Short mmCIF file of C-alpha atoms in Angstrom, two decimals:
data_model
loop_
_atom_site.label_atom_id
_atom_site.label_comp_id
_atom_site.label_asym_id
_atom_site.label_seq_id
_atom_site.Cartn_x
_atom_site.Cartn_y
_atom_site.Cartn_z
CA MET E 1 -51.64 145.08 -11.21
CA SER E 2 -54.80 144.28 -13.21
CA ILE E 3 -56.78 142.02 -10.89
CA ARG E 4 -59.63 142.18 -13.39
CA HIS E 5 -57.61 140.64 -16.21
CA GLY E 6 -55.76 138.29 -13.90
CA LEU E 7 -59.06 136.72 -12.86
CA LEU E 8 -60.18 136.47 -16.48
CA ALA E 9 -56.95 134.63 -17.30
CA LEU E 10 -57.59 132.11 -14.53
CA LEU E 11 -61.24 131.65 -15.55
CA GLU E 12 -60.17 130.90 -19.10
CA ARG E 13 -58.83 127.61 -17.72
CA GLY E 14 -62.30 126.68 -16.44
CA PRO E 15 -65.05 127.76 -14.00
CA ARG E 16 -63.89 128.67 -10.50
CA TYR E 17 -65.25 130.19 -7.30
CA GLY E 18 -63.92 133.22 -5.42
CA SER E 19 -61.62 131.62 -2.84
CA GLN E 20 -60.21 129.31 -5.49
CA LEU E 21 -59.40 132.28 -7.71
CA ARG E 22 -57.65 134.05 -4.85
CA THR E 23 -55.53 130.99 -4.07
CA GLU E 24 -54.54 130.45 -7.70
CA PHE E 25 -53.81 134.15 -8.26
CA GLU E 26 -51.46 134.25 -5.27
CA SER E 27 -49.84 130.95 -6.24
CA ARG E 28 -49.16 132.21 -9.76
CA THR E 29 -47.62 135.47 -8.51
CA GLY E 30 -45.84 134.05 -5.45
CA SER E 31 -48.09 136.09 -3.12
CA THR E 32 -46.35 139.26 -4.33
CA TRP E 33 -49.76 140.93 -4.71
CA PRO E 34 -51.97 139.31 -2.04
CA LEU E 35 -55.72 139.50 -2.49
CA ASN E 36 -58.56 139.17 -0.05
CA VAL E 37 -61.79 137.40 -0.87
CA GLY E 38 -63.69 140.69 -0.80
CA GLN E 39 -61.53 142.09 -3.63
CA VAL E 40 -62.08 138.96 -5.67
CA TYR E 41 -65.87 138.96 -5.33
CA THR E 42 -66.09 142.71 -5.93
CA THR E 43 -64.12 142.27 -9.13
CA LEU E 44 -66.25 139.29 -10.17
CA ALA E 45 -69.39 141.36 -9.65
CA ARG E 46 -68.02 144.07 -11.95
CA LEU E 47 -66.96 141.52 -14.54
CA GLU E 48 -70.45 140.02 -14.45
CA ARG E 49 -71.99 143.49 -14.78
CA ASP E 50 -69.85 144.08 -17.88
CA GLY E 51 -70.82 140.73 -19.39
CA LEU E 52 -67.30 139.30 -19.19
CA VAL E 53 -68.13 136.48 -16.75
CA ALA E 54 -71.34 134.70 -15.78
CA PRO E 55 -72.44 132.42 -12.93
CA ASP E 56 -72.02 128.77 -13.88
CA GLY E 57 -73.83 126.77 -11.21
CA GLU E 58 -72.31 125.43 -8.01
CA ASP E 59 -69.72 122.84 -7.08
CA ALA E 60 -70.34 119.90 -4.73
CA ALA E 61 -69.62 122.09 -1.70
CA GLY E 62 -72.15 124.74 -2.75
CA HIS E 63 -69.66 127.34 -3.98
CA THR E 64 -70.96 129.59 -6.76
CA LEU E 65 -68.84 129.04 -9.86
CA TYR E 66 -68.05 131.71 -12.43
CA ALA E 67 -67.17 131.14 -16.08
CA ILE E 68 -65.63 133.46 -18.65
CA THR E 69 -67.91 134.53 -21.53
CA ASP E 70 -67.03 135.07 -25.18
CA PRO E 71 -66.76 138.87 -24.65
CA GLY E 72 -64.53 138.06 -21.66
CA ARG E 73 -62.22 135.98 -23.86
CA ALA E 74 -62.08 138.82 -26.39
CA GLU E 75 -61.21 141.29 -23.61
CA LEU E 76 -58.48 138.96 -22.36
CA ARG E 77 -56.96 138.58 -25.84
CA GLN E 78 -56.89 142.36 -26.24
CA TRP E 79 -55.19 142.69 -22.84
CA TYR E 80 -52.45 140.25 -23.85
CA GLU E 81 -51.90 142.07 -27.13
CA ARG E 82 -52.04 145.63 -25.73
CA PRO E 83 -48.80 147.13 -24.34
CA VAL E 84 -48.95 148.33 -20.75
CA ASP E 85 -49.78 152.04 -20.73
CA ARG E 86 -46.93 154.17 -19.33
CA THR E 87 -48.50 157.57 -19.96
CA ASN E 88 -49.69 157.66 -16.34
CA PRO E 89 -46.99 155.79 -14.38
CA PRO E 90 -47.91 154.57 -10.90
CA ARG E 91 -46.91 156.77 -7.99
CA ASP E 92 -43.56 155.75 -6.55
CA GLU E 93 -43.20 156.50 -2.84
CA LEU E 94 -39.40 156.66 -2.97
CA SER E 95 -39.38 159.21 -5.81
CA ILE E 96 -41.94 161.34 -3.97
CA LYS E 97 -39.96 161.08 -0.71
CA LEU E 98 -36.70 162.25 -2.29
CA ALA E 99 -38.47 165.02 -4.21
CA MET E 100 -39.99 166.30 -0.95
CA ALA E 101 -36.71 165.89 0.96
CA VAL E 102 -34.79 168.17 -1.41
CA GLY E 103 -34.46 171.46 0.44
CA ALA E 104 -36.67 170.35 3.32
CA PRO E 105 -35.46 171.94 6.59
CA GLY E 106 -33.78 169.54 8.96
CA VAL E 107 -33.71 166.63 6.48
CA ASP E 108 -30.41 165.02 5.50
CA ILE E 109 -31.28 163.74 2.05
CA ARG E 110 -28.02 161.81 1.83
CA ALA E 111 -28.97 159.90 4.97
CA VAL E 112 -32.35 159.17 3.40
CA ILE E 113 -30.59 157.77 0.32
CA GLN E 114 -28.18 155.68 2.40
CA SER E 115 -31.03 154.21 4.45
CA GLN E 116 -32.99 153.31 1.32
CA ARG E 117 -29.91 151.83 -0.36
CA HIS E 118 -29.41 149.49 2.61
CA ALA E 119 -33.05 148.33 2.38
CA THR E 120 -32.78 147.90 -1.39
CA ILE E 121 -29.69 145.70 -1.08
CA LYS E 122 -31.45 143.49 1.46
CA ALA E 123 -34.48 143.17 -0.80
CA MET E 124 -32.24 142.27 -3.72
CA GLN E 125 -30.58 139.55 -1.66
CA ASP E 126 -33.96 138.11 -0.68
CA TYR E 127 -35.29 138.16 -4.24
CA THR E 128 -32.14 136.39 -5.44
CA ARG E 129 -32.72 133.62 -2.90
CA LEU E 130 -36.36 133.30 -3.98
CA LYS E 131 -35.24 133.04 -7.60
CA ALA E 132 -32.89 130.19 -6.67
CA GLN E 133 -35.76 128.43 -4.88
CA ALA E 134 -38.04 128.79 -7.91
CA LEU E 135 -35.36 127.42 -10.23
CA ALA E 136 -34.80 124.48 -7.88
CA GLU E 137 -38.54 123.70 -7.86
CA ILE E 138 -38.71 123.78 -11.65
CA GLU E 139 -35.64 121.56 -12.07
CA SER E 140 -36.79 119.06 -9.45
CA GLY E 141 -40.32 118.74 -10.83
CA ARG E 142 -41.69 118.62 -7.28
CA SER E 143 -44.56 121.04 -7.94
CA GLY E 144 -46.62 122.64 -10.70
CA GLU E 145 -44.14 123.84 -13.31
CA ARG E 146 -46.56 126.43 -14.72
CA ASP E 147 -46.94 128.24 -11.39
CA ASP E 148 -43.22 128.01 -10.65
CA LEU E 149 -42.34 129.48 -14.03
CA ALA E 150 -44.87 132.28 -13.54
CA TRP E 151 -43.38 133.07 -10.11
CA LEU E 152 -39.86 132.97 -11.56
CA LEU E 153 -40.78 135.63 -14.11
CA VAL E 154 -42.31 137.79 -11.37
CA VAL E 155 -39.33 137.53 -9.03
CA GLU E 156 -36.87 138.25 -11.86
CA GLN E 157 -38.81 141.42 -12.61
CA LEU E 158 -38.47 142.38 -8.94
CA ILE E 159 -34.72 141.75 -9.12
CA PHE E 160 -34.35 143.97 -12.19
CA GLN E 161 -36.48 146.62 -10.50
CA THR E 162 -34.36 146.69 -7.32
CA GLU E 163 -31.13 146.72 -9.34
CA ALA E 164 -32.44 149.75 -11.24
CA GLU E 165 -33.42 151.40 -7.94
CA ALA E 166 -29.92 150.87 -6.56
CA ARG E 167 -28.38 152.47 -9.67
CA TRP E 168 -30.81 155.37 -9.43
CA LEU E 169 -29.92 155.96 -5.77
CA ASP E 170 -26.22 156.02 -6.71
CA HIS E 171 -27.07 158.56 -9.41
CA CYS E 172 -29.05 160.71 -6.94
CA GLU E 173 -26.16 160.76 -4.49
CA SER E 174 -23.67 161.60 -7.23
CA ARG E 175 -25.94 164.40 -8.42
CA LEU E 176 -26.14 165.84 -4.91
CA VAL E 177 -22.34 165.79 -4.58
CA ARG E 178 -21.91 167.66 -7.87
CA LEU E 179 -24.57 170.24 -7.04
CA ALA E 180 -23.69 170.70 -3.36
CA GLY E 181 -23.05 174.25 -2.17
CA PRO E 182 -19.68 175.38 -0.75
CA ALA E 183 -20.79 174.72 2.83
CA ASP E 184 -21.86 171.20 1.95
CA ARG E 185 -18.62 170.50 0.12
CA GLY E 186 -16.71 171.34 3.28
CA ALA E 187 -18.54 168.67 5.26
CA GLU E 188 -16.82 165.37 5.87
CA PRO E 189 -17.98 162.96 3.14
CA THR E 190 -19.24 159.48 3.78
CA PRO E 191 -17.10 156.62 2.42
CA HIS E 192 -19.53 156.26 -0.49
CA GLN E 193 -19.40 159.99 -1.23
CA ALA E 194 -15.61 160.03 -0.97
CA ALA E 195 -15.36 157.26 -3.54
CA THR E 196 -17.78 159.11 -5.79
CA THR E 197 -15.85 162.39 -5.53
CA ALA E 198 -12.46 160.74 -6.04
CA LYS E 199 -13.56 158.94 -9.19
CA GLY E 200 -15.72 161.75 -10.50
CA THR E 201 -18.49 159.29 -11.29
CA ALA E 202 -21.07 157.27 -9.44
CA PRO E 203 -19.79 153.98 -8.02
CA ALA E 204 -20.61 150.71 -9.69
CA PRO E 205 -24.20 149.57 -9.17
CA VAL E 206 -24.81 147.55 -6.04
CA THR E 207 -25.64 143.93 -6.74
CA ALA E 208 -27.16 141.20 -4.63
CA ALA E 209 -23.79 139.47 -4.41
CA SER E 210 -22.33 142.45 -2.53
CA ALA E 211 -24.74 142.04 0.37
CA THR E 212 -23.94 139.39 2.97
CA ASP E 213 -25.62 138.09 6.13
CA LEU E 214 -28.81 139.99 5.45
CA PRO E 215 -32.12 139.00 7.12
CA ARG E 216 -34.97 137.72 5.00
CA ARG E 217 -37.50 140.41 4.17
CA ALA E 218 -39.29 139.37 1.00
CA ARG E 219 -42.62 137.59 1.17
CA THR E 220 -42.03 133.88 0.74
CA ARG E 221 -44.11 131.71 -1.53
CA ARG E 222 -47.04 129.91 -0.08
CA GLY E 223 -47.12 126.17 -0.24
#
């Protein structure tokens, strides 16, 4: 997440101080990527050093205000127009965990997959509920539509991401079944593995609708 450009985008709407920027950033993203004031002011200091923002006096309470500069607006426009770079994808803990678990002594990689699948389904259920809440807020007009729409886009991305993770976990398990050694094939399969083996393909992707009575895990929106 580019905190640097996120702050520039908020400052384009007018001068703001650090705590105000933190609050608006978290409101826009549904607190998915929480910030602390130290991060905000450190980033503002770097933006000021680079000539992208500048101090703009104080408000009535004595807070130092920052304003975006013309070079800052140019940087922001370039950010909007530039595709996100995927040449160096972020490290994914789950991918690293499964890669390390393959062949690790004493580790049941199928149990690792099953445990993660359960957590992924619960997350998907929670994100689906948050999406319904965001849609309800937009339709009711009870709060700022801009922030609700921004949060809706974020939570829908999280839903797509968890759906893809569930499909990938199904693929990993199916791959393990196909590549299992003779000793592993003789072991009693789990219900999920039995269904996979019987059909010869991975089971249908897990969806949020298939999970019931799951506790809330996702971070709820503030306000």
